[in-house]
Tab-separated table of C-alpha atoms and ligand atoms in Angstrom:
chain	number	residue	atom	x	y	z
A	1	UNK	CA	0.031	-0.004	0.063
A	2	UNK	CA	0.839	3.456	-0.505
A	3	UNK	CA	0.933	6.180	2.108
A	4	UNK	CA	0.772	9.636	2.172
A	5	UNK	CA	2.806	11.746	4.634
A	6	UNK	CA	1.125	14.368	6.695
A	7	UNK	CA	2.764	16.872	9.232
A	8	UNK	CA	1.920	19.727	11.054
A	9	UNK	CA	4.743	21.600	13.245
A	10	UNK	CA	4.348	23.769	16.792
A	11	UNK	CA	6.886	26.265	16.563
A	12	UNK	CA	8.222	27.807	19.803
A	13	UNK	CA	9.791	31.133	19.539
A	14	UNK	CA	11.492	32.947	22.560
A	15	UNK	CA	11.064	36.744	22.235
A	16	UNK	CA	13.587	39.041	22.097
A	17	UNK	CA	11.854	41.428	24.698
A	18	UNK	CA	14.494	42.645	27.849
A	19	UNK	CA	12.023	41.612	30.439
A	20	UNK	CA	9.827	38.638	31.231
A	21	UNK	CA	6.124	38.333	29.820
A	22	UNK	CA	4.289	38.943	33.286
A	23	UNK	CA	7.526	40.488	35.708
A	24	UNK	CA	9.986	42.443	35.252
A	25	UNK	CA	13.203	39.931	35.434
A	26	UNK	CA	15.932	39.895	32.631
A	27	UNK	CA	15.353	37.473	30.166
A	28	UNK	CA	19.482	37.362	29.541
A	29	UNK	CA	20.710	34.079	28.235
A	30	UNK	CA	23.449	32.591	30.136
A	31	UNK	CA	23.527	34.200	33.176
A	32	UNK	CA	24.234	32.121	36.504
A	33	UNK	CA	21.103	29.841	37.581
A	34	UNK	CA	18.695	31.769	39.633
A	35	UNK	CA	19.612	35.001	39.351
A	36	UNK	CA	17.044	36.500	36.966
A	37	UNK	CA	13.779	35.321	39.292
A	38	UNK	CA	11.423	37.094	41.477
A	39	UNK	CA	8.306	36.013	43.810
A	40	UNK	CA	5.958	36.470	40.196
A	41	UNK	CA	8.253	34.204	38.025
A	42	UNK	CA	8.568	31.807	40.907
A	43	UNK	CA	5.030	31.160	41.264
A	44	UNK	CA	4.829	32.369	45.203
A	45	UNK	CA	1.342	32.900	46.450
A	46	UNK	CA	-0.182	36.174	46.376
A	47	UNK	CA	1.503	37.374	43.591
A	48	UNK	CA	0.127	38.743	40.444
A	49	UNK	CA	1.141	38.930	36.741
A	50	UNK	CA	1.240	41.787	34.754
A	51	UNK	CA	1.427	41.642	30.806
A	52	UNK	CA	4.295	42.941	29.153
A	53	UNK	CA	3.129	45.108	26.187
A	54	UNK	CA	6.328	44.169	24.022
A	55	UNK	CA	5.100	40.618	24.017
A	56	UNK	CA	1.593	41.451	22.452
A	57	UNK	CA	3.473	43.917	19.837
A	58	UNK	CA	5.760	41.057	18.933
A	59	UNK	CA	2.766	38.516	18.203
A	60	UNK	CA	1.038	41.232	16.418
A	61	UNK	CA	3.766	41.558	14.298
A	62	UNK	CA	4.080	38.278	13.612
A	63	UNK	CA	0.596	37.670	12.839
A	64	UNK	CA	0.777	40.619	10.360
A	65	UNK	CA	3.228	39.303	8.911
A	66	UNK	CA	2.218	35.693	8.390
A	67	UNK	CA	-1.073	37.099	7.151
A	68	UNK	CA	-3.553	35.957	10.386
A	69	UNK	CA	-6.360	37.459	11.451
A	70	UNK	CA	-5.958	39.099	14.739
A	71	UNK	CA	-8.124	38.540	17.688
A	72	UNK	CA	-9.874	41.787	18.634
A	73	UNK	CA	-10.395	39.830	21.830
A	74	UNK	CA	-8.427	37.227	23.382
A	75	UNK	CA	-7.680	35.814	26.510
A	76	UNK	CA	-4.827	33.853	28.803
A	77	UNK	CA	-5.479	30.507	30.101
A	78	UNK	CA	-3.945	28.506	32.545
A	79	UNK	CA	-2.666	25.129	31.596
A	80	UNK	CA	-2.466	23.081	34.387
A	81	UNK	CA	0.350	20.276	34.898
A	82	UNK	CA	3.035	19.122	37.272
A	83	UNK	CA	6.738	19.186	36.507
A	84	UNK	CA	9.694	20.544	38.685
A	85	UNK	CA	10.515	23.054	36.272
A	86	UNK	CA	7.028	24.633	36.481
A	87	UNK	CA	7.247	26.442	39.956
A	88	UNK	CA	3.686	27.516	39.824
A	89	UNK	CA	1.833	23.902	38.736
A	90	UNK	CA	0.420	25.690	35.565
A	91	UNK	CA	1.566	27.694	32.777
A	92	UNK	CA	0.038	31.020	31.259
A	93	UNK	CA	-0.634	30.177	27.724
A	94	UNK	CA	-3.927	31.079	25.461
A	95	UNK	CA	-5.936	28.523	24.780
A	96	UNK	CA	-9.733	28.923	23.312
A	97	UNK	CA	-9.206	32.732	22.691
A	98	UNK	CA	-5.516	33.101	20.969
A	99	UNK	CA	-4.398	36.154	19.797
A	100	UNK	CA	-4.453	35.356	16.089
A	101	UNK	CA	-5.638	32.757	13.494
A	102	UNK	CA	-6.014	31.930	10.033
A	103	UNK	CA	-2.670	32.673	8.558
A	104	UNK	CA	-0.426	31.565	5.882
A	105	UNK	CA	2.979	31.763	4.309
A	106	UNK	CA	4.337	30.326	1.184
A	107	UNK	CA	7.353	27.648	1.010
A	108	UNK	CA	9.330	26.868	-1.823
A	109	UNK	CA	10.354	23.134	-2.451
A	110	UNK	CA	12.417	22.213	-5.901
A	111	UNK	CA	11.252	25.208	-7.715
A	112	UNK	CA	7.394	24.839	-6.601
A	113	UNK	CA	5.430	27.140	-4.208
A	114	UNK	CA	3.404	26.100	-1.899
A	115	UNK	CA	0.973	27.725	0.689
A	116	UNK	CA	1.349	26.474	4.544
A	117	UNK	CA	-1.798	27.805	6.754
A	118	UNK	CA	-1.284	29.001	10.123
A	119	UNK	CA	-3.737	27.572	12.572
A	120	UNK	CA	-2.679	29.874	15.099
A	121	UNK	CA	-0.307	32.413	16.990
A	122	UNK	CA	-0.721	32.430	20.686
A	123	UNK	CA	1.691	34.252	23.583
A	124	UNK	CA	2.382	32.065	26.440
A	125	UNK	CA	5.421	32.004	29.238
A	126	UNK	CA	8.694	29.730	28.936
A	127	UNK	CA	9.164	26.923	31.753
A	128	UNK	CA	12.537	26.261	33.527
A	129	UNK	CA	15.171	23.972	32.717
A	130	UNK	CA	16.192	21.125	34.490
A	131	UNK	CA	20.085	19.870	34.661
A	132	UNK	CA	20.854	16.552	35.355
A	133	UNK	CA	24.166	15.834	36.719
A	134	UNK	CA	26.273	13.574	34.938
A	135	UNK	CA	27.965	11.914	37.671
A	136	UNK	CA	25.583	12.177	40.793
A	137	UNK	CA	21.969	10.836	41.215
A	138	UNK	CA	20.822	14.663	41.044
A	139	UNK	CA	18.505	17.497	39.276
A	140	UNK	CA	18.889	20.754	39.788
A	141	UNK	CA	16.694	23.168	38.287
A	142	UNK	CA	17.168	26.604	36.845
A	143	UNK	CA	14.298	29.364	37.102
A	144	UNK	CA	15.916	32.079	35.087
A	145	UNK	CA	13.914	30.694	31.784
A	146	UNK	CA	10.299	30.386	33.823
A	147	UNK	CA	8.114	33.530	32.387
A	148	UNK	CA	10.572	34.240	29.228
A	149	UNK	CA	7.691	35.184	26.623
A	150	UNK	CA	7.294	32.741	23.948
A	151	UNK	CA	5.314	32.660	20.578
A	152	UNK	CA	3.556	29.724	19.737
A	153	UNK	CA	2.804	29.275	16.016
A	154	UNK	CA	0.783	26.008	14.892
A	155	UNK	CA	0.441	25.314	11.185
A	156	UNK	CA	-2.489	22.841	9.216
A	157	UNK	CA	-1.324	19.702	8.580
A	158	UNK	CA	-0.586	20.769	4.883
A	159	UNK	CA	3.193	19.474	5.063
A	160	UNK	CA	3.610	16.858	2.775
A	161	UNK	CA	7.252	15.760	3.192
A	162	UNK	CA	10.372	16.076	5.826
A	163	UNK	CA	11.659	18.788	2.944
A	164	UNK	CA	8.399	20.607	3.291
A	165	UNK	CA	8.680	20.604	6.516
A	166	UNK	CA	12.218	21.851	6.891
A	167	UNK	CA	11.291	24.738	4.258
A	168	UNK	CA	8.502	25.718	6.467
A	169	UNK	CA	10.629	25.989	9.542
A	170	UNK	CA	13.131	27.905	7.398
A	171	UNK	CA	10.772	30.329	6.403
A	172	UNK	CA	9.206	31.054	9.962
A	173	UNK	CA	12.473	31.403	11.395
A	174	UNK	CA	13.261	33.710	8.620
A	175	UNK	CA	10.390	35.993	9.213
A	176	UNK	CA	11.017	36.034	12.561
A	177	UNK	CA	14.509	37.244	12.054
A	178	UNK	CA	13.676	39.739	9.520
A	179	UNK	CA	10.971	40.990	12.451
A	180	UNK	CA	13.697	41.285	14.882
A	181	UNK	CA	11.639	39.635	17.411
A	182	UNK	CA	13.336	36.509	17.918
A	183	UNK	CA	17.209	35.151	17.510
A	184	UNK	CA	16.032	32.045	15.824
A	185	UNK	CA	18.945	30.198	17.536
A	186	UNK	CA	17.772	26.126	17.639
A	187	UNK	CA	20.886	25.110	19.324
A	188	UNK	CA	20.355	27.290	22.610
A	189	UNK	CA	16.682	26.554	22.138
A	190	UNK	CA	15.264	30.201	21.212
A	191	UNK	CA	13.750	28.182	18.426
A	192	UNK	CA	12.155	25.067	19.050
A	193	UNK	CA	10.134	22.928	17.031
A	194	UNK	CA	7.436	20.063	17.965
A	195	UNK	CA	6.359	17.932	14.596
A	196	UNK	CA	3.305	15.937	14.554
A	197	UNK	CA	2.996	13.366	11.541
A	198	UNK	CA	1.033	10.791	10.659
A	199	UNK	CA	0.438	8.305	7.747
A	200	UNK	CA	-2.742	7.943	5.662
A	201	UNK	CA	-3.421	5.540	2.441
A	202	UNK	CA	-3.001	7.258	-0.427
A	203	UNK	CA	-6.565	8.625	-1.797
A	204	UNK	CA	-8.114	8.982	1.621
A	205	UNK	CA	-8.906	11.958	3.329
A	206	UNK	CA	-9.082	11.240	7.221
A	207	UNK	CA	-5.988	11.709	8.632
A	208	UNK	CA	-4.102	8.602	10.657
A	209	UNK	CA	-3.303	8.898	14.150
A	210	UNK	CA	-0.131	11.346	14.452
A	211	UNK	CA	2.954	11.051	16.452
A	212	UNK	CA	4.668	14.338	17.922
A	213	UNK	CA	8.480	14.766	17.573
A	214	UNK	CA	10.375	16.851	20.138
A	215	UNK	CA	13.604	17.359	20.658
A	216	UNK	CA	14.906	18.459	17.451
A	217	UNK	CA	17.587	21.245	17.884
A	218	UNK	CA	18.466	21.785	13.867
A	219	UNK	CA	16.760	21.906	10.511
A	220	UNK	CA	19.110	19.191	9.717
A	221	UNK	CA	17.340	16.730	12.888
A	222	UNK	CA	13.860	17.602	12.269
A	223	UNK	CA	14.271	16.348	8.673
A	224	UNK	CA	15.858	13.211	10.270
A	225	UNK	CA	13.724	12.519	12.678
A	226	UNK	CA	11.049	13.055	10.142
A	227	UNK	CA	12.443	10.543	7.711
A	228	UNK	CA	13.005	7.936	10.717
A	229	UNK	CA	9.230	8.255	11.974
A	230	UNK	CA	7.982	7.822	7.900
A	231	UNK	CA	9.547	4.709	7.869
A	232	UNK	CA	8.621	3.379	11.705
A	233	UNK	CA	5.068	4.391	11.025
A	234	UNK	CA	4.905	2.837	7.489
A	235	UNK	CA	6.040	-0.604	8.925
A	236	UNK	CA	3.876	-0.761	12.213
A	237	UNK	CA	0.890	-0.088	9.735
A	238	UNK	CA	2.445	-2.661	7.505
A	239	UNK	CA	2.370	-5.192	9.948
A	240	UNK	CA	-1.305	-4.447	10.493
A	241	UNK	CA	-0.806	-2.604	13.877
A	242	UNK	CA	-2.374	0.725	14.859
A	243	UNK	CA	0.284	3.786	14.971
A	244	UNK	CA	-0.358	4.852	18.944
A	245	UNK	CA	-0.499	8.429	19.642
A	246	UNK	CA	1.915	9.212	21.654
A	247	UNK	CA	5.212	11.904	22.041
A	248	UNK	CA	8.603	10.633	20.906
A	249	UNK	CA	11.933	12.170	21.374
A	250	UNK	CA	14.671	11.963	18.517
A	251	UNK	CA	17.924	10.714	19.645
A	252	UNK	CA	20.537	12.180	17.091
A	253	UNK	CA	23.344	9.698	17.847
A	254	UNK	CA	21.006	6.961	17.559
A	255	UNK	CA	19.290	8.344	14.697
A	256	UNK	CA	15.945	6.930	16.383
A	257	UNK	CA	13.005	8.194	17.536
A	258	UNK	CA	11.700	6.922	20.945
A	259	UNK	CA	8.507	7.048	23.113
A	260	UNK	CA	8.559	9.380	25.900
A	261	UNK	CA	5.019	9.110	26.860
A	262	UNK	CA	1.863	8.838	25.622
A	263	UNK	CA	0.036	12.063	24.281
A	264	UNK	CA	-2.067	13.868	27.078
A	265	UNK	CA	-5.205	15.362	25.731
A	266	UNK	CA	-6.260	18.853	26.142
A	267	UNK	CA	-8.823	17.928	28.917
A	268	UNK	CA	-6.113	16.537	30.802
A	269	UNK	CA	-4.657	20.272	31.403
A	270	UNK	CA	-7.919	21.275	32.478
A	271	UNK	CA	-7.665	24.887	31.110
A	272	UNK	CA	-9.520	27.823	32.405
A	273	UNK	CA	-9.215	31.423	31.861
A	274	UNK	CA	-6.565	32.918	34.107
A	275	UNK	CA	-8.836	34.956	36.786
A	276	UNK	CA	-5.402	37.153	37.573
A	277	UNK	CA	-5.128	38.709	34.178
A	278	UNK	CA	-7.800	40.440	32.192
A	279	UNK	CA	-8.989	39.899	28.709
A	280	UNK	CA	-6.640	41.144	26.252
A	281	UNK	CA	-8.441	43.561	23.848
A	282	UNK	CA	-6.524	45.419	21.132
A	283	UNK	CA	-7.204	48.614	19.346
A	284	UNK	CA	-7.228	48.487	15.985
A	285	UNK	CA	-5.411	51.595	15.825
A	286	UNK	CA	-2.240	50.152	17.261
A	287	UNK	CA	-2.848	46.862	14.960
A	288	UNK	CA	-2.520	49.892	11.943
A	289	UNK	CA	0.748	51.488	13.320
A	290	UNK	CA	2.360	48.256	13.640
A	291	UNK	CA	1.312	47.196	10.044
A	292	UNK	CA	2.724	50.357	8.751
A	293	UNK	CA	6.103	49.682	10.824
A	294	UNK	CA	6.591	46.649	9.585
A	295	UNK	CA	10.076	45.880	7.852
A	296	UNK	CA	10.464	44.817	4.412
A	297	UNK	CA	9.813	41.304	4.679
A	298	UNK	CA	11.375	38.257	2.667
A	299	UNK	CA	9.029	38.169	-0.360
A	300	UNK	CA	9.316	42.146	-0.590
A	301	UNK	CA	13.040	42.132	-0.599
A	302	UNK	CA	13.017	39.009	-3.167
A	303	UNK	CA	11.046	41.083	-5.644
A	304	UNK	CA	13.012	44.423	-4.778
A	305	UNK	CA	16.014	42.135	-5.468
A	306	UNK	CA	14.902	41.116	-8.817
A	307	UNK	CA	14.120	44.663	-9.854
A	308	UNK	CA	16.643	46.548	-8.096
A	309	UNK	CA	19.762	44.503	-9.173
A	310	UNK	CA	18.437	42.528	-12.340
A	311	UNK	CA	18.602	39.326	-10.384
A	312	UNK	CA	17.258	35.989	-11.657
A	313	UNK	CA	14.102	34.925	-9.098
A	314	UNK	CA	16.657	32.024	-8.268
A	315	UNK	CA	18.971	34.073	-6.893
A	316	UNK	CA	16.771	36.679	-5.178
A	317	UNK	CA	15.196	33.858	-3.506
A	318	UNK	CA	18.405	32.001	-1.996
A	319	UNK	CA	19.913	35.704	-0.714
A	320	UNK	CA	16.807	36.786	0.767
A	321	UNK	CA	16.198	33.158	2.413
A	322	UNK	CA	18.377	34.639	5.337
A	323	UNK	CA	18.172	37.995	6.243
A	324	UNK	CA	21.971	38.185	6.997
A	325	UNK	CA	23.096	37.044	3.438
A	326	UNK	CA	20.530	39.655	2.101
A	327	UNK	CA	22.274	42.489	4.228
A	328	UNK	CA	25.864	40.694	3.334
A	329	UNK	CA	24.675	40.806	-0.315
A	330	UNK	CA	23.682	44.572	-0.244
A	331	UNK	CA	26.746	45.840	1.811
A	332	UNK	CA	29.014	44.085	-1.167
A	333	UNK	CA	27.339	45.531	-3.746
A	334	UNK	CA	27.561	48.979	-2.334
A	335	UNK	CA	31.318	48.803	-2.880
A	336	UNK	CA	31.211	46.550	-5.854
A	337	UNK	CA	27.838	47.352	-7.795
A	338	UNK	CA	28.069	44.374	-10.000
A	339	UNK	CA	25.044	42.725	-8.202
A	340	UNK	CA	25.213	39.450	-10.498
A	341	UNK	CA	29.040	38.916	-10.070
A	342	UNK	CA	28.672	39.209	-6.269
A	343	UNK	CA	25.357	36.967	-6.122
A	344	UNK	CA	27.506	34.237	-7.710
A	345	UNK	CA	30.320	34.559	-5.313
A	346	UNK	CA	27.981	34.501	-2.409
A	347	UNK	CA	26.119	31.590	-3.524
A	348	UNK	CA	28.935	29.407	-4.563
A	349	UNK	CA	32.211	30.299	-2.988
A	350	UNK	CA	30.895	31.804	0.271
A	351	UNK	CA	27.784	29.769	0.882
A	352	UNK	CA	29.740	26.056	0.346
A	353	UNK	CA	32.503	27.255	2.673
A	354	UNK	CA	30.099	28.022	5.436
A	355	UNK	CA	28.216	25.294	4.683
A	356	UNK	CA	31.488	22.776	4.777
A	357	UNK	CA	32.613	24.539	8.128
A	358	UNK	CA	28.948	24.346	9.613
A	359	UNK	CA	29.015	28.255	10.281
A	360	UNK	CA	26.191	30.775	9.941
A	361	UNK	CA	26.822	34.173	8.045
A	362	UNK	CA	27.618	35.541	11.861
A	363	UNK	CA	31.053	33.743	12.063
A	364	UNK	CA	31.906	34.513	8.605
A	365	UNK	CA	35.368	36.063	8.759
A	366	UNK	CA	34.983	37.770	5.479
A	367	UNK	CA	33.358	41.003	5.287
A	368	UNK	CA	31.108	42.409	2.701
A	369	UNK	CA	33.717	45.182	1.845
A	370	UNK	CA	36.436	42.622	1.777
A	371	UNK	CA	34.635	40.257	-0.519
A	372	UNK	CA	33.997	43.472	-2.469
A	373	UNK	CA	37.869	44.368	-2.178
A	374	UNK	CA	38.510	41.177	-3.790
A	375	UNK	CA	36.086	41.349	-6.585
A	376	UNK	CA	37.680	44.851	-7.306
A	377	UNK	CA	41.169	43.104	-7.669
A	378	UNK	CA	39.965	40.713	-10.367
A	379	UNK	CA	38.229	43.668	-12.030
A	380	UNK	CA	41.193	45.509	-12.193
A	381	UNK	CA	43.361	42.384	-13.937
A	382	UNK	CA	45.446	42.497	-10.287
A	383	UNK	CA	44.879	38.560	-9.609
A	384	UNK	CA	42.818	36.250	-12.087
A	385	UNK	CA	38.926	34.852	-11.097
A	386	UNK	CA	41.066	31.506	-10.675
A	387	UNK	CA	43.672	32.886	-8.007
A	388	UNK	CA	40.719	34.846	-6.549
A	389	UNK	CA	39.007	31.567	-5.598
A	390	UNK	CA	42.093	30.735	-3.605
A	391	UNK	CA	42.533	33.781	-1.924
A	392	UNK	CA	39.150	33.667	-0.927
A	393	UNK	CA	39.906	30.501	0.770
A	394	UNK	CA	42.542	32.224	2.385
A	395	UNK	CA	40.135	35.027	3.689
A	396	UNK	CA	37.305	32.763	4.877
A	397	UNK	CA	40.060	30.763	7.316
A	398	UNK	CA	42.048	33.966	8.401
A	399	UNK	CA	39.988	36.974	7.965
A	400	UNK	CA	42.979	38.532	6.172
A	401	UNK	CA	42.408	41.389	3.502
A	402	UNK	CA	42.580	40.233	0.085
A	403	UNK	CA	45.166	42.420	-1.174
A	404	UNK	CA	47.445	41.486	1.973
A	405	UNK	CA	47.231	38.064	0.716
A	406	UNK	CA	48.044	38.635	-2.779
A	407	UNK	CA	51.173	40.750	-2.008
A	408	UNK	CA	52.335	37.968	0.747
A	409	UNK	CA	51.726	34.919	-1.631
A	410	UNK	CA	53.049	36.846	-4.533
A	411	UNK	CA	49.644	35.813	-6.341
A	412	UNK	CA	49.662	39.080	-8.720
A	413	UNK	CA	48.514	38.539	-12.365
A	414	UNK	CA	51.691	38.512	-14.544
A	415	UNK	CA	50.548	40.901	-17.489
A	416	UNK	CA	53.894	41.749	-18.575
A	417	UNK	CA	53.946	41.192	-22.199
A	418	UNK	CA	57.757	40.586	-22.773
A	419	UNK	CA	58.175	37.776	-20.238
A	420	UNK	CA	54.877	36.053	-21.469
A	421	UNK	CA	56.032	36.140	-24.738
A	422	UNK	CA	59.203	34.587	-24.534
A	423	UNK	CA	57.266	32.023	-22.564
A	424	UNK	CA	54.886	31.736	-25.197
A	425	UNK	CA	57.881	31.303	-27.893
A	426	UNK	CA	59.409	28.332	-25.548
A	427	UNK	CA	56.088	26.432	-25.380
A	428	UNK	CA	55.566	26.710	-29.353
A	429	UNK	CA	58.998	25.852	-29.661
A	430	UNK	CA	58.654	22.422	-27.643
A	431	UNK	CA	55.635	21.226	-29.051
A	432	UNK	CA	55.920	21.318	-33.123
A	433	UNK	CA	53.188	18.413	-33.343
A	434	UNK	CA	50.568	21.088	-31.715
A	435	UNK	CA	51.968	23.879	-33.717
A	436	UNK	CA	51.536	22.147	-37.001
A	437	UNK	CA	47.823	20.847	-35.883
A	438	UNK	CA	46.760	24.503	-34.993
A	439	UNK	CA	47.764	25.727	-38.237
A	440	UNK	CA	45.833	22.797	-40.150
A	441	UNK	CA	42.711	23.966	-38.629
A	442	UNK	CA	42.905	22.078	-35.063
A	443	UNK	CA	41.719	25.474	-33.230
A	444	UNK	CA	40.975	23.650	-29.994
A	445	UNK	CA	45.042	22.884	-29.669
A	446	UNK	CA	44.850	26.522	-28.317
A	447	UNK	CA	43.626	25.025	-24.998
A	448	UNK	CA	46.834	23.157	-24.371
A	449	UNK	CA	49.122	26.131	-24.905
A	450	UNK	CA	47.409	28.037	-22.668
A	451	UNK	CA	47.371	25.598	-20.118
A	452	UNK	CA	51.019	24.676	-20.384
A	453	UNK	CA	51.674	28.546	-19.602
A	454	UNK	CA	49.205	28.389	-16.720
A	455	UNK	CA	51.052	25.332	-15.778
A	456	UNK	CA	54.553	27.187	-16.084
A	457	UNK	CA	53.345	30.311	-14.089
A	458	UNK	CA	51.285	28.692	-11.408
A	459	UNK	CA	48.146	30.054	-12.818
A	460	UNK	CA	49.224	33.766	-12.570
A	461	UNK	CA	49.197	34.481	-16.328
A	462	UNK	CA	46.910	36.783	-17.443
A	463	UNK	CA	44.416	34.855	-19.527
A	464	UNK	CA	43.501	37.356	-22.123
A	465	UNK	CA	47.031	38.329	-22.518
A	466	UNK	CA	48.092	34.982	-22.922
A	467	UNK	CA	45.458	34.123	-25.671
A	468	UNK	CA	46.564	37.263	-27.590
A	469	UNK	CA	49.998	36.477	-27.618
A	470	UNK	CA	49.235	33.011	-28.804
A	471	UNK	CA	47.439	33.758	-31.548
A	472	UNK	CA	49.788	36.291	-32.726
A	473	UNK	CA	52.862	34.154	-32.578
A	474	UNK	CA	50.984	31.134	-34.382
A	475	UNK	CA	50.349	33.567	-36.888
A	476	UNK	CA	53.528	33.999	-37.692
B	501	LIG	P1	-2.728	18.171	19.966
B	501	LIG	O1	-4.098	18.873	20.656
B	501	LIG	O2	-2.305	16.696	19.889
B	501	LIG	O3	-1.616	19.240	20.039
B	501	LIG	P2	-3.601	20.015	17.405
B	501	LIG	O4	-4.788	19.851	17.008
B	501	LIG	O5	-3.311	21.156	18.486
B	501	LIG	O6	-3.093	18.447	18.148
B	501	LIG	O7	-2.651	19.781	16.530
B	501	LIG	C1	-0.867	19.692	16.855
B	501	LIG	C2	-0.378	20.095	15.325
B	501	LIG	O8	-0.541	18.955	14.643
B	501	LIG	C3	-0.784	20.976	14.444
B	501	LIG	O9	0.475	21.643	13.670
B	501	LIG	C4	-1.626	20.118	13.350
B	501	LIG	O10	-1.469	20.800	11.877
B	501	LIG	C5	-0.768	18.868	13.403
B	501	LIG	N1	-1.810	18.012	13.324
B	501	LIG	C6	-2.966	17.362	13.478
B	501	LIG	N2	-3.450	16.108	13.220
B	501	LIG	C7	-2.633	15.746	12.597
B	501	LIG	C8	-2.445	14.709	11.809
B	501	LIG	N3	-3.229	13.337	12.400
B	501	LIG	N4	-0.897	13.967	11.273
B	501	LIG	C9	-0.377	15.182	11.410
B	501	LIG	N5	-0.430	16.299	12.070
B	501	LIG	C10	-1.360	16.749	12.724
B	502	LIG	MG1	-0.865	21.231	20.553
B	503	LIG	ZN1	10.055	37.298	37.625
């Protein structure tokens, strides 16, 4: 039997506010444990939460950027469960009246665009962090994270492949980064994703039983975990069993998912409206002011790149697919105004090297200005394009200036017609057969002569000049 895969993602984004969602404690990452707490976020009796307006503002920005309908009235709810990292015994979240609903984003996989629905976006508080001692049978709890604001962004079950799921997650992350409301760091947990997945026989409409995958802290892990889970569910179904509804954890080392617990149902949480917080009413003037203040978003930037820089759609899509990359491109073009050449270098050399080293743009040692200076050296004829690629490798591993590398390594292009001509004469004299072949009409031999000269000059001869010289000499 053929199965169709159905995937929906729940993304949690930690918001870049300075203070927590219901108290004034700092949200700074990496401080000593339990130094950023107060009676409110420690869940002491008798305290009252006060909503941080910035959290609502960030939520509204995300809602606007993803075409959601914003609820004029929404409400906070208590989600009750016991866990040592949750001192109140409940998490303040939103339930039946979320901030925003019915949005969509567009993803692109293998050149085909697809719209993915957003079910809802709501605000909630994060829980603390348990730290398990590796050597002693002891666990510690750090409450610095309790009360850090989160947006939960829930997709419709519209995704059909692990690639689509990864593409969707990238799009969501990118929008958050464009809006500057989340740092998008999956390793540090400021962007987290739970993936829900089920299989159904092709041609049927009812959804199969889903499992929920947690604990995936990179795009690659999301994709691999889903691929594993597809194989696992298929073999369960093929053996005639039912998939059980459960929460599973991804073990990246073993490349497997394993059962963590049976999935709880909404009624297990005993949701009810939080009596400590008033209903949230959002003035339409505020929404309109935020709409007007939104920065240029990925789709708009892509369209502008195509028009302003005359780039192919593909290039514009890759460059704007990550804000840091788009900014890098524009900074480089400011100094070296040949957009297509800049785009080629970024998409091939730069992205390949960063990927090889598994580095993000923020760790790139080559500034856009330095790349522009390298391209200018090629343009002026100081070095060849081929040499430039080697210089670039040096730049990206050392952060040195291209001109310094060229000088230190003596890589300047040889454009001295006199010395190149004598070298060309030597090579022609040493290869009489090829010379007569050429003169008999086999002009392809030219490549051989050029290659010989390049070999002898370690690639530093000016190729245009070499061609001119050889053509002239061969006519003699
Ligand atoms: P739960 O209440 O179990 O968390 P929800 O209805 O809130 O389930 O859905 C959570 C996520 O799971 C959403 O992203 C949704 O698109 C996705 N989802 C729901 N049903 C399925 C299914 N049968 N297969 C795959 N994903 C699903
Ligand atoms: Mg859910
Ligand atoms: Zn606090």
